[in-house]
GROMACS .gro file of C-alpha atoms in nm:
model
  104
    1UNK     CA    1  -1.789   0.883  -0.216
    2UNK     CA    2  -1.836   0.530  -0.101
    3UNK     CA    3  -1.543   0.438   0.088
    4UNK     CA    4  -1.520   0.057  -0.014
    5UNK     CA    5  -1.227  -0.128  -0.072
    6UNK     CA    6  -1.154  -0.513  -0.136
    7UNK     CA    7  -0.834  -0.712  -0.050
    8UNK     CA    8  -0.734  -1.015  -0.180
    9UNK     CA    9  -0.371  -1.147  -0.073
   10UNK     CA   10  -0.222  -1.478  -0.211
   11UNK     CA   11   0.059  -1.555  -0.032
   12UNK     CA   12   0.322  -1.281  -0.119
   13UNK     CA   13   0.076  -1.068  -0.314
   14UNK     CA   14  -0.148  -0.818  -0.195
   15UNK     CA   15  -0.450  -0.674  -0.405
   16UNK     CA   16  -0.643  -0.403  -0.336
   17UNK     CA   17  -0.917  -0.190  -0.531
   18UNK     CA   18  -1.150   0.066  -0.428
   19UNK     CA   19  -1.086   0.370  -0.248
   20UNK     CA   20  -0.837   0.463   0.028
   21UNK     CA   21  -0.941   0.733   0.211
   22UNK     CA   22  -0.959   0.748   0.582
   23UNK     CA   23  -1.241   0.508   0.683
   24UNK     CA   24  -1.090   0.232   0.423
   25UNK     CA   25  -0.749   0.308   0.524
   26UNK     CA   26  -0.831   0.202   0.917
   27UNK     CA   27  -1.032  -0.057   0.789
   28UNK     CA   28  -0.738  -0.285   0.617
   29UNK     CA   29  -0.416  -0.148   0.821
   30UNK     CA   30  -0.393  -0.385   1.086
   31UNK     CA   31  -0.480  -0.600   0.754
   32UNK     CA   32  -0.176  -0.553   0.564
   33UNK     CA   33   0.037  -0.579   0.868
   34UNK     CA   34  -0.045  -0.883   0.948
   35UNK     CA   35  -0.019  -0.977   0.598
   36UNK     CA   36   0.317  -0.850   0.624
   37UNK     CA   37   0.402  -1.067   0.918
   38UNK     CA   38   0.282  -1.376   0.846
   39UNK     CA   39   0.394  -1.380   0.520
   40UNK     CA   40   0.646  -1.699   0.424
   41UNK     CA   41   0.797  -1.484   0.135
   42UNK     CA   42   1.101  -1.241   0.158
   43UNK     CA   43   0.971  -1.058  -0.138
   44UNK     CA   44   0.582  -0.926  -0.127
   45UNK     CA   45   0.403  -0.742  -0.413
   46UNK     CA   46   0.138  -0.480  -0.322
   47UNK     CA   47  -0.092  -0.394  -0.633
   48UNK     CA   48  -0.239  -0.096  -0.632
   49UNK     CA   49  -0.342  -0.131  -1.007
   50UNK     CA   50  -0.696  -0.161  -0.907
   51UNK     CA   51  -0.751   0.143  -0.634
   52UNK     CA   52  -1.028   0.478  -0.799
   53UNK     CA   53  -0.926   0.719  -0.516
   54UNK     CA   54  -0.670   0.807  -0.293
   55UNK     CA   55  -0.630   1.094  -0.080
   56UNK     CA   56  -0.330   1.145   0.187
   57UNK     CA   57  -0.458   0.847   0.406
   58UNK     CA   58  -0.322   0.619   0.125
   59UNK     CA   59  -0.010   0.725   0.178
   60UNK     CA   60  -0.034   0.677   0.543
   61UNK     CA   61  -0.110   0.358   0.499
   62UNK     CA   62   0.172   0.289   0.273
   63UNK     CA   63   0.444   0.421   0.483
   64UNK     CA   64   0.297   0.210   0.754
   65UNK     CA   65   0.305  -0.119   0.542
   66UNK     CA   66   0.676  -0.013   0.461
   67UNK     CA   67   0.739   0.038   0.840
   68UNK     CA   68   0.648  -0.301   0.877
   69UNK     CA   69   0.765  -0.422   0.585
   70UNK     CA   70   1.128  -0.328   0.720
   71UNK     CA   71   1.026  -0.434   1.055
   72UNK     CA   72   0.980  -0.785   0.939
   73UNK     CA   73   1.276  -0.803   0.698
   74UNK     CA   74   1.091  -0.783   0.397
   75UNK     CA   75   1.113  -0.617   0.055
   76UNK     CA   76   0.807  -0.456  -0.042
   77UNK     CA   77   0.729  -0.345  -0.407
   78UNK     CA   78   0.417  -0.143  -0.498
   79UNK     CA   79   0.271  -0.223  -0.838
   80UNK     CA   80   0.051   0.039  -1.016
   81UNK     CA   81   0.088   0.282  -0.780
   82UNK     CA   82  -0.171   0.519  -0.894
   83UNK     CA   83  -0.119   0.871  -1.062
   84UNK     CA   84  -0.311   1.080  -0.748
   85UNK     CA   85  -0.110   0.878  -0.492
   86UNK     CA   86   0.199   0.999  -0.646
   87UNK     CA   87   0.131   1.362  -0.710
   88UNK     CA   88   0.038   1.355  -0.289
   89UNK     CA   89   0.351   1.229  -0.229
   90UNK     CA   90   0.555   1.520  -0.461
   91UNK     CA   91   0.391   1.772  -0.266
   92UNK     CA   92   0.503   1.622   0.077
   93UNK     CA   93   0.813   1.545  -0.056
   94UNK     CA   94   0.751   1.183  -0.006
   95UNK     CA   95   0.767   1.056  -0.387
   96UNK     CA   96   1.110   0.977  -0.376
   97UNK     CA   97   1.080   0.692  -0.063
   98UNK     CA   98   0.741   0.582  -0.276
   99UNK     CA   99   0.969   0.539  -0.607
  100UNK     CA  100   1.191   0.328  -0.429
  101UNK     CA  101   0.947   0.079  -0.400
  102UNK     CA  102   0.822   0.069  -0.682
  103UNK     CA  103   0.770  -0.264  -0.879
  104UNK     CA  104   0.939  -0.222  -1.242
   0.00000   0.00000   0.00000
């Protein structure tokens, strides 16, 4: 499995599509953090709407980004967070914290 993934951030918006798995996932972290950080807005949107394959590094990553998110006083919402990422996160008892964020 090819472990691509693209990011495209506009401001308070964060896109990504491909596959996170462990190689992709330590490719964008630091990524999304400083996304995170840097951002002006109070109120950032990651879209997931666009990502084939996750395994249990995606949800690393997430609770990371929320880490940070918190760190840096901002609200994070997940769009489109896909079917596979959730069904990982029932089984560790994570889906919960996930649904939380969710973007409605």
């Amino acid at each position: 499995m090819d472990s691509k993934i693209n990011v495209s951030i506009n401001d308070c918006v964060m896109t990504l599509s491909g596959v996170l798995d462990h190689q992709s996932v330590l490719d964008i972290t630091q990524q999304g953090q400083l996304w995170l950080s840097n951002s002006t807005a109070q109120d950032c949107l990651l879209d997931l709407g666009s990502v084939t394959y996750s395994n249990s590094a995606g949800i690393a990553l997430l609770l990371s980004w929320l880490r940070t998110a918190r760190k840096y006083k901002k609200n994070l919402q997940i769009i489109s967070l896909p079917k596979n990422i959730l069904t990982l996160a029932q089984v560790s008892g994570l889906d919960e914290l996930l649904k939380q964020h969710m973007h409605s």
